[in-house]
Short mmCIF file of C-alpha atoms in Angstrom, two decimals:
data_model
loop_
_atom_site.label_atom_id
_atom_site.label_comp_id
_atom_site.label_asym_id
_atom_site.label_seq_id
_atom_site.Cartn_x
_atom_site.Cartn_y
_atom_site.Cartn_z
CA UNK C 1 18.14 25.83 -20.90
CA UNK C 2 19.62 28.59 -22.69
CA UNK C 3 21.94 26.30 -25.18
CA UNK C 4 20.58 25.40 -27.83
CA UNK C 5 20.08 21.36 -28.95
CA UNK C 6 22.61 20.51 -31.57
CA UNK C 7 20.69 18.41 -34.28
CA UNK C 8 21.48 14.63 -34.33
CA UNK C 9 21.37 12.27 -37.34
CA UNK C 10 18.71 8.90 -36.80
CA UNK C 11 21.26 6.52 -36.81
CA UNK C 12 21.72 5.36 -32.66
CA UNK C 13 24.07 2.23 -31.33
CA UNK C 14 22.59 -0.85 -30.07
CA UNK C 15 21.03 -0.03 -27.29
CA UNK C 16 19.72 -2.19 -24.27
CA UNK C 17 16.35 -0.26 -24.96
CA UNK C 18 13.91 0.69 -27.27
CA UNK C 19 12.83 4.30 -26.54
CA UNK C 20 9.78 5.73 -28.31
CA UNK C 21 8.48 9.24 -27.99
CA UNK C 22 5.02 10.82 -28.95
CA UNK C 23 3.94 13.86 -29.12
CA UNK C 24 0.11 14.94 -29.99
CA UNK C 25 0.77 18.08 -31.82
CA UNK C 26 3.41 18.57 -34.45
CA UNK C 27 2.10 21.75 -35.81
CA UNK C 28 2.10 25.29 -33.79
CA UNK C 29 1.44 28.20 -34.85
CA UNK C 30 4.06 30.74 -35.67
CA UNK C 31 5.08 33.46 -32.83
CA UNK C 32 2.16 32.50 -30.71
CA UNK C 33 3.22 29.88 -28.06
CA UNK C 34 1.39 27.21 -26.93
CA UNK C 35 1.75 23.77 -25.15
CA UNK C 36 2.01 20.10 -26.01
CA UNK C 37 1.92 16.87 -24.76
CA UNK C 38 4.83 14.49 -24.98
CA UNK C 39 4.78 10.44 -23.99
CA UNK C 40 7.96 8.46 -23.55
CA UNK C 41 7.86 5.15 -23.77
CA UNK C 42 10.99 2.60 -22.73
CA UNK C 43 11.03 -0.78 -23.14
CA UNK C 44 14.18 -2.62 -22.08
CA UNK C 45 15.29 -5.26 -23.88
CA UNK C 46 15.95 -9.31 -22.75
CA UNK C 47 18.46 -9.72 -24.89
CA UNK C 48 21.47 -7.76 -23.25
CA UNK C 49 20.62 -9.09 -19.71
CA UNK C 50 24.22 -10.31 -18.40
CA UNK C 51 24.87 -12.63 -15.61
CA UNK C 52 24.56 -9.96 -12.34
CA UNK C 53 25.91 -10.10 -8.96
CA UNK C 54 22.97 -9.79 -6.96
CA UNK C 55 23.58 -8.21 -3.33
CA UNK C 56 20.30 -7.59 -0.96
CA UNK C 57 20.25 -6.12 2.06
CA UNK C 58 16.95 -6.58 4.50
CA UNK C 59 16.26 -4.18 6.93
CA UNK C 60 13.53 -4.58 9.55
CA UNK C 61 11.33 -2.40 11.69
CA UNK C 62 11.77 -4.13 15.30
CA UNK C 63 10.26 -1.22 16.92
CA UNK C 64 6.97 -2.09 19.70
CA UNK C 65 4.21 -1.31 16.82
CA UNK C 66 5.82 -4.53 15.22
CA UNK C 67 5.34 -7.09 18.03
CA UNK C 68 3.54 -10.00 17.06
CA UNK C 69 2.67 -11.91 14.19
CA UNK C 70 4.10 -8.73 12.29
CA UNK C 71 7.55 -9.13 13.11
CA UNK C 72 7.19 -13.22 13.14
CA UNK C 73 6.01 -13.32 9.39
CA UNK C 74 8.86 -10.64 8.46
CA UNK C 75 11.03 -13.14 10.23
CA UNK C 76 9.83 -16.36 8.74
CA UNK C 77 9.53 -14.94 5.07
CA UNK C 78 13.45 -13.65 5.64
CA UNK C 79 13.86 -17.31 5.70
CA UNK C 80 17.31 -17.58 8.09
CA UNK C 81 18.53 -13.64 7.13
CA UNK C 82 18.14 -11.69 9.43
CA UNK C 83 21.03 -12.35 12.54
CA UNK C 84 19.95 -8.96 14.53
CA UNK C 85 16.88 -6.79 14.69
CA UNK C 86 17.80 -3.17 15.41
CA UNK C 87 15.25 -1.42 17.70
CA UNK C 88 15.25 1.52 15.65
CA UNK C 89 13.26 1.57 12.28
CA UNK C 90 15.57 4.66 10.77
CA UNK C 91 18.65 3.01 12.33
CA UNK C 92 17.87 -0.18 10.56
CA UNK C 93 17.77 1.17 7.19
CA UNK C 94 21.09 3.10 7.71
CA UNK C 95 22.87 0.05 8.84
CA UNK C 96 21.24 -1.76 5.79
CA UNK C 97 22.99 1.20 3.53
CA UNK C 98 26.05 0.49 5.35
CA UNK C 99 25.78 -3.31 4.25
CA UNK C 100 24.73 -3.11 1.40
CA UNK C 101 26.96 0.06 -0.17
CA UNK C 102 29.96 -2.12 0.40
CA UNK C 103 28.55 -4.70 -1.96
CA UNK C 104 27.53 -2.03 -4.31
CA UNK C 105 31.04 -1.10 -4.83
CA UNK C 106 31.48 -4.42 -7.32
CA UNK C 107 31.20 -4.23 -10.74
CA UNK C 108 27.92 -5.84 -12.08
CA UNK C 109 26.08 -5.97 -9.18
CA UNK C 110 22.65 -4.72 -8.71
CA UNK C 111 21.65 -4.11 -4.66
CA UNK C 112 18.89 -3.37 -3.12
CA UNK C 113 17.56 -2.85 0.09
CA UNK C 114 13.75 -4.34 1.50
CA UNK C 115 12.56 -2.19 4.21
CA UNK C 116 10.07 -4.25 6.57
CA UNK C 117 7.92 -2.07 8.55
CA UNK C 118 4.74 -0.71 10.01
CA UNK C 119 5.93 2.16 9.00
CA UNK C 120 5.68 4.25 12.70
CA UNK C 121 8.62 4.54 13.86
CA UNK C 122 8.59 5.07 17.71
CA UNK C 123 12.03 4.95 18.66
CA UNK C 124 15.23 7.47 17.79
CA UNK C 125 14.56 8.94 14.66
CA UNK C 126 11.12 9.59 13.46
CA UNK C 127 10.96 13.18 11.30
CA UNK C 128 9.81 11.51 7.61
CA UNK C 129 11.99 13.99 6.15
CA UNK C 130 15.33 12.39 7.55
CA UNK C 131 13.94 8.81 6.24
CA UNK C 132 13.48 10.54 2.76
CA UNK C 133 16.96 12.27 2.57
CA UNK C 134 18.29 8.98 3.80
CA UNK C 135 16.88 6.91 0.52
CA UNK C 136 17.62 9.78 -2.22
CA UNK C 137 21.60 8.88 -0.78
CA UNK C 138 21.24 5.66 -1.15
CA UNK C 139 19.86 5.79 -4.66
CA UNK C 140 22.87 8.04 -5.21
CA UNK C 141 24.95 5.19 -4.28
CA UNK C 142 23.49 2.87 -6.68
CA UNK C 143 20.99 1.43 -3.97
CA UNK C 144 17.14 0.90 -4.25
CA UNK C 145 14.73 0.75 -1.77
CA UNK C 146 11.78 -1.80 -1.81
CA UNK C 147 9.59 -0.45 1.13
CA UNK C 148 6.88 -2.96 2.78
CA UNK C 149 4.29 -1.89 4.97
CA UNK C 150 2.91 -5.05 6.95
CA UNK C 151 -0.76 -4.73 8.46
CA UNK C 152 -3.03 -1.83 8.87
CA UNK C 153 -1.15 0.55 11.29
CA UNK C 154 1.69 1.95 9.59
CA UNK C 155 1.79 5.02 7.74
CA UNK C 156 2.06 4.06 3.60
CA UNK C 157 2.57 8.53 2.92
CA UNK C 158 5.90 8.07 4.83
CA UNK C 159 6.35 4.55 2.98
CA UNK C 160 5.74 6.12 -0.40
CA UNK C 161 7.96 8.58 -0.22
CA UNK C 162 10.54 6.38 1.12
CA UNK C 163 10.39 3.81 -2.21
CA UNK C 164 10.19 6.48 -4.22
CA UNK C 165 13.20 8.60 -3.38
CA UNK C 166 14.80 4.89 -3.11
CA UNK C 167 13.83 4.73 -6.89
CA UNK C 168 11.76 1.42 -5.67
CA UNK C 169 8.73 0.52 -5.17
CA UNK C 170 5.98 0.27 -1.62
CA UNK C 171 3.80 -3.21 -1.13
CA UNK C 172 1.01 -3.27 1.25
CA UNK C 173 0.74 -7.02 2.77
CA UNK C 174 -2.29 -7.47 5.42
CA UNK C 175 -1.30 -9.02 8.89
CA UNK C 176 -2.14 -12.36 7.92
CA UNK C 177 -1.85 -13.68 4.15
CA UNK C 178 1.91 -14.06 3.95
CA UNK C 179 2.73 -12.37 0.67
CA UNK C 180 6.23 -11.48 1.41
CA UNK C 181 7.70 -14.24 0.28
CA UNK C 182 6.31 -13.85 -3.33
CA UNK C 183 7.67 -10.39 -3.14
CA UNK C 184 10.91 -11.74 -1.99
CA UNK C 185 11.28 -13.77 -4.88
CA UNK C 186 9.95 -10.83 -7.21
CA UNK C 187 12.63 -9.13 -6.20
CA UNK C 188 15.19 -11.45 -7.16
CA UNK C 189 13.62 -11.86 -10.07
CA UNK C 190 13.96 -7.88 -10.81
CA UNK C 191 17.64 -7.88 -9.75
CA UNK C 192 18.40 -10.81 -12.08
CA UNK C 193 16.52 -9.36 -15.08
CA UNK C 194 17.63 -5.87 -14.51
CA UNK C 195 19.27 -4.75 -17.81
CA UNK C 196 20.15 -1.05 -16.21
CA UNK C 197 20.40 0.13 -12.65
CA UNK C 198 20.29 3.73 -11.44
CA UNK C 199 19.11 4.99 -15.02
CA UNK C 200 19.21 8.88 -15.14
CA UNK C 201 16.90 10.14 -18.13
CA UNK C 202 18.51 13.68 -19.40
CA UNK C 203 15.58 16.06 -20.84
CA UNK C 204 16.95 18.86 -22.77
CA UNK C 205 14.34 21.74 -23.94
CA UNK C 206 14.48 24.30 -26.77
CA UNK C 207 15.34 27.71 -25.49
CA UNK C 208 12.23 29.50 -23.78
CA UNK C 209 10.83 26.19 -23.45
CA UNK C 210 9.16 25.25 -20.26
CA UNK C 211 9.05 22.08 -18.32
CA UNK C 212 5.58 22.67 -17.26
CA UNK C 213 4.52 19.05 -16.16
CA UNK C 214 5.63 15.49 -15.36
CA UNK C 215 4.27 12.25 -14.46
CA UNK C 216 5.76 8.48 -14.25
CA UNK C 217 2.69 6.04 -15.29
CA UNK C 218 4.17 2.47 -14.97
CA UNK C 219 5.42 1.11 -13.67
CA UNK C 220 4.29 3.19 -10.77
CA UNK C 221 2.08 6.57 -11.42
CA UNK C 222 3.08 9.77 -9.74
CA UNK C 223 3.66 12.84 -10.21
CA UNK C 224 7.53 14.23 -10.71
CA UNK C 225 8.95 16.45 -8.20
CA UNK C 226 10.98 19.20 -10.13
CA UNK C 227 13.98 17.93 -11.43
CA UNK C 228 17.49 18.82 -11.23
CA UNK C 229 18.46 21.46 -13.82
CA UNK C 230 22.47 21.85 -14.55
CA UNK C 231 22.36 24.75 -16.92
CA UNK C 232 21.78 22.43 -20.32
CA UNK C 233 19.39 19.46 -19.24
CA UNK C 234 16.66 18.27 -16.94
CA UNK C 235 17.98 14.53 -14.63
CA UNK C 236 15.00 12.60 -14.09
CA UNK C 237 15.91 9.47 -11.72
CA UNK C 238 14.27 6.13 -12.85
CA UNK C 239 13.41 3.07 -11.71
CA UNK C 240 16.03 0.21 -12.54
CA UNK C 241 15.19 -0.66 -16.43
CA UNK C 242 14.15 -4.48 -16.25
CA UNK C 243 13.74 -7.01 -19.24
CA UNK C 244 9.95 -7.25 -19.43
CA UNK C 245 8.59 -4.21 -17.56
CA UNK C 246 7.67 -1.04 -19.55
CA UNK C 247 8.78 2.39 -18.42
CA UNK C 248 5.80 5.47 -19.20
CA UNK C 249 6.91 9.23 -18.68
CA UNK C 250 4.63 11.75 -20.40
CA UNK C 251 5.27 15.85 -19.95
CA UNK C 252 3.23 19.10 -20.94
CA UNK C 253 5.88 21.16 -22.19
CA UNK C 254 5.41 25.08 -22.81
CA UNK C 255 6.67 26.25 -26.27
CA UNK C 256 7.73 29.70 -27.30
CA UNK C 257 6.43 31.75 -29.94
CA UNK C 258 9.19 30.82 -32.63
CA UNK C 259 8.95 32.06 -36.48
CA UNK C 260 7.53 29.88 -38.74
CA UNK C 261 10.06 26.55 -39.41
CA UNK C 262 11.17 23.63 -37.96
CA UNK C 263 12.99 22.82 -34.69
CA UNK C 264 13.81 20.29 -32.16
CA UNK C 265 11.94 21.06 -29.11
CA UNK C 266 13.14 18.15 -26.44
CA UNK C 267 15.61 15.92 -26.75
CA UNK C 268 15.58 12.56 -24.18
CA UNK C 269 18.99 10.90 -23.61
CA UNK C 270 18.99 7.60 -21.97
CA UNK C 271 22.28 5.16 -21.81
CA UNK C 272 23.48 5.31 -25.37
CA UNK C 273 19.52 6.16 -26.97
CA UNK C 274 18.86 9.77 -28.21
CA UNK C 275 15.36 10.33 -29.14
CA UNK C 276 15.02 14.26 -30.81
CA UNK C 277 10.87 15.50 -30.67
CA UNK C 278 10.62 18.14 -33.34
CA UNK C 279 7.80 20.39 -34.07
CA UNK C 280 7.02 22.63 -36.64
CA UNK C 281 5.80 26.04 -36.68
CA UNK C 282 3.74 26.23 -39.79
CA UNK C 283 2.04 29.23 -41.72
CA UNK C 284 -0.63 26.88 -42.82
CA UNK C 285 -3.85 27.71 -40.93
CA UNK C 286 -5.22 24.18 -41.27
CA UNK C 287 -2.11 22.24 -38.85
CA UNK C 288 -2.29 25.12 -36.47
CA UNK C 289 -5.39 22.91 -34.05
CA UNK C 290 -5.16 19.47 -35.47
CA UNK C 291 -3.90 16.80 -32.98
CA UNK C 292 -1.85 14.35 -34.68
CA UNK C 293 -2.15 11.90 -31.70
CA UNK C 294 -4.15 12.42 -28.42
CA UNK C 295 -2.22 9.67 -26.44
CA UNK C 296 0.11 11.88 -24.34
CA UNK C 297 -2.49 14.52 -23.68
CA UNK C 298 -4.84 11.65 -22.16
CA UNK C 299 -2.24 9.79 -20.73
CA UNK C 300 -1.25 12.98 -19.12
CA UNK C 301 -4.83 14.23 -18.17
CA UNK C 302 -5.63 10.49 -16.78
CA UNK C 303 -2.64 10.29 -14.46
CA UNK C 304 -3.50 13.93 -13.40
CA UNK C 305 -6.86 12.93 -12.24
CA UNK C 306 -5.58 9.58 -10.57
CA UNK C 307 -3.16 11.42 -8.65
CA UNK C 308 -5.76 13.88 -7.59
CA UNK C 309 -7.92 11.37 -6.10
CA UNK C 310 -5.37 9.90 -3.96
CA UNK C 311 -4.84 13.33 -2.54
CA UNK C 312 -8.21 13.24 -2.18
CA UNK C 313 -8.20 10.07 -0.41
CA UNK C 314 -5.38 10.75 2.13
CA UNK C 315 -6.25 14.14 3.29
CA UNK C 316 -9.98 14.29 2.38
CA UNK C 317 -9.59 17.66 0.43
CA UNK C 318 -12.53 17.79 -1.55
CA UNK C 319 -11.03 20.40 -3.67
CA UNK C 320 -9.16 17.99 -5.15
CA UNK C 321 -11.71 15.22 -6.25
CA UNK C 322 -13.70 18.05 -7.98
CA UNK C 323 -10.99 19.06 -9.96
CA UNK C 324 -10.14 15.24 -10.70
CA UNK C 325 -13.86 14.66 -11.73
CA UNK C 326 -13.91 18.03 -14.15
CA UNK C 327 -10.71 16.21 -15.49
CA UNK C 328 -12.95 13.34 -16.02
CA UNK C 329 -15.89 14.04 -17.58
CA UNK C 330 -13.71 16.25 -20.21
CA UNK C 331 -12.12 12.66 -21.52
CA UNK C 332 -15.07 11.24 -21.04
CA UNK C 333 -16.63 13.30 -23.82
CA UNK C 334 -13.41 13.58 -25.79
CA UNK C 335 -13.77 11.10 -28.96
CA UNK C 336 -10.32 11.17 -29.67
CA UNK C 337 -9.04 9.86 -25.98
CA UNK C 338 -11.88 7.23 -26.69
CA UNK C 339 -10.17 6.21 -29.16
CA UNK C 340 -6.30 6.48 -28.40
CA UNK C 341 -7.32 4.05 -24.95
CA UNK C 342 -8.79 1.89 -27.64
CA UNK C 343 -5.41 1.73 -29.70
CA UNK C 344 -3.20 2.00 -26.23
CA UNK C 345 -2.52 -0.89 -24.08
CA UNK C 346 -0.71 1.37 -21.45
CA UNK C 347 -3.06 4.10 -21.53
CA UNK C 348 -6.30 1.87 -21.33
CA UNK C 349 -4.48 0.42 -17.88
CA UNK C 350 -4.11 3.91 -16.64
CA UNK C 351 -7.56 4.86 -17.72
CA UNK C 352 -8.73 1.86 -16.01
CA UNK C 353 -7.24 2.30 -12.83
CA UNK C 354 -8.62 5.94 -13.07
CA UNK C 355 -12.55 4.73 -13.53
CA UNK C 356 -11.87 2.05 -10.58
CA UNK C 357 -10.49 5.13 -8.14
CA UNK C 358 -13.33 6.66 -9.20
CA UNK C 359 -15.85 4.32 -8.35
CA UNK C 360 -13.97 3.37 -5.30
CA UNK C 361 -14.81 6.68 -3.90
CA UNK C 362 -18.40 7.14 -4.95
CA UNK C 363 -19.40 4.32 -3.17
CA UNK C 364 -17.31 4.89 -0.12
CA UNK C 365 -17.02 9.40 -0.59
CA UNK C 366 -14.06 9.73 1.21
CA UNK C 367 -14.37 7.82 4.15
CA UNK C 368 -12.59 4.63 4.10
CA UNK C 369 -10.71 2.39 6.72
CA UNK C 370 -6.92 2.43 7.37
CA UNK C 371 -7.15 -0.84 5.35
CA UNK C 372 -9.20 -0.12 2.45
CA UNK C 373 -7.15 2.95 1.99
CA UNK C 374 -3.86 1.47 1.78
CA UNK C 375 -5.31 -1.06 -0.95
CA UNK C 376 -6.80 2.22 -3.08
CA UNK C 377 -3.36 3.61 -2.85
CA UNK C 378 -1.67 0.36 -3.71
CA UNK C 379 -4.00 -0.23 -6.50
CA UNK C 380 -4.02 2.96 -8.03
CA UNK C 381 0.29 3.45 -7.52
CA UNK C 382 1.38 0.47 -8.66
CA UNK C 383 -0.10 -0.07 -12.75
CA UNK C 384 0.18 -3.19 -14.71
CA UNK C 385 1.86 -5.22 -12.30
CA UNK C 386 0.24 -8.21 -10.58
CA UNK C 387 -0.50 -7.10 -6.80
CA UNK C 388 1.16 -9.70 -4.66
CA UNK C 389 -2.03 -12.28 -2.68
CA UNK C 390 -2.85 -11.07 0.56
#
């Protein structure tokens, strides 16, 4: 963080994306500081999709909580598969990494692995923590992790965290419905159309600069732990780039108080694209509060509030759905997010899927089932994708 960013001319290879970057203020004040808002925006592209050797590996939960018509639609959706169920749910998984790392090894091919589960495990290892340092090495290895809770029992935090330190995604199928085997075949379809697998985005900040915030809004919205910092730029993991879904990052970023001028204050890095966000620190009192585009800031402030009422949801902290409501009623008077979800496709799905949490909650506070819960969570994770039919 203390180098600083070399400028960079416009001209970029072909890529196999289109990256585009926003930021809502491009005026600051000189030697005052402030914050701004920056949206990232990845689209990968159809056109360089080569023929891919696709390798998956299934792993299923055959622990006791699975008995049943569980473990017989896991079995009947593997369609022929599976040739041994291990007892052990974290045992599984590792034998799955085993699999498929071997696979991994060949050039071209994309793997992942489809963990089938209650989620509970009840036998050997059961500390969530183990389960999440197990994914993050097999996204290391090149491996993702499609986690799939099945029923109303199992516990979708642990599942969560599993997919995403797999760099994957969780589905929440009911007992009866049989949706696994359209997200079988979703995931084939993924693998084939995957243009990039195991991207790393590099963030590199202006000296003094701070990394203050991060969220991923689609294809699934969280919040981003901290990322790894070598000295000179930020890794961010991300999901595998696929032809036909949209990557959304947005960040608050702290600025320092800089003389008045011009400077680059983030650069994003991505496969062979190079997107430089530059701001400028202008003596002209009329830039210093004008917001060139409100997108990022409401993308940001709409994820933040999302986020906060699942927290709300899964541990009941009221705390946290008044300080996702105060976020709310602040966009809800703000004429300029009016009309950046007007302009925004991506935004007005996040904002959407905010106002649906929303009333989700006021007509249930935060009391609901095991099973309406997972399908809040599910709906409000997983944006702009079609939920698979219960």
């Amino acid at each position: 963080m203390k180098q600083p960013i070399e400028p960079q001319g416009r001209s970029q290879k072909r890529s196999p994306l289109a990256m585009k970057c926003t930021i809502n203020r491009a005026a600051l004040k000189p030697n005052t500081g402030g914050s701004v808002f920056v949206a990232v925006d990845l689209t990968p592209s159809a056109a360089v999709v080569a023929a891919r050797n696709r390798s998956i590996a299934l792993a299923i939960d055959a622990s006791g909580s699975m008995d049943g018509e569980k473990i017989e639609q896991a079995k009947s959706a593997a369609m022929g598969l599976i040739k041994q169920l291990r007892p052990a749910m974290y045992d599984g998984l590792e034998a799955a990494f085993k699999q498929a790392r071997q696979a991994s090894h060949e050039a071209g091919t994309v793997t992942r692995v489809l963990l089938l589960t209650d989620g509970n495990p009840t036998v050997g290892r059961t500390d969530g923590k183990e389960f999440v340092t197990l994914a993050q090495a097999m996204r290391e290895a090149g491996i993702t992790i499609t986690a799939i809770g099945i029923g109303n029992d199992y516990n979708e935090f642990l599942l969560q965290k599993i997919a995403e330190a797999g760099g994957g995604m969780w589905h929440h199928i009911e007992t009866t419905g049989g949706g696994l085997p359209q997200i079988f075949q979703e995931q084939a379809a993924q693998m084939a159309g995957t243009v990039v697998a195991n991207p790393e985005l590099k963030v590199s900040i202006m000296p003094g600069a701070e990394l203050a915030d991060a969220y991923t809004v689609r294809p699934v919205l969280n919040r981003l732990p901290r990322p790894k910092f070598d000295g000179a730029a930020f890794t961010i993991p991300l999901r595998d780039l696929v032809a036909g879904e949209e990557q959304t990052l947005v960040f608050r970023l702290g600025v320092p108080a800089k003389p008045a001028g011009r400077g680059t204050l983030v650069r994003f890095s991505l496969v062979e694209v190079t997107q430089d966000v530059e701001v400028t620190f202008s003596d002209d009192p009329k830039q210093w509060n004008v917001e060139t585009n409100p997108y990022p800031r409401t993308l940001l402030s709409s994820a933040e509030a999302t986020v906060l009422i699942q927290r709300a949801v899964q541990t009941k902290e009221a705390s946290a759905l008044q300080k996702a409501e105060t976020i709310m009623k602040s966009l809800a008077s703000d004429a300029g997010a009016t009309a950046a979800t007007r302009a925004n496709a991506a935004l007005n799905e996040v904002m959407t899927t905010m106002k649906d949490a929303q009333a989700t909650v006021m007509r249930s506070g935060l009391q609901l089932s095991d099973s309406a819960k997972k399908e809040f969570l599910q709906a409000t994770t997983v944006i702009g994708k079609k939920k698979p039919k219960r």
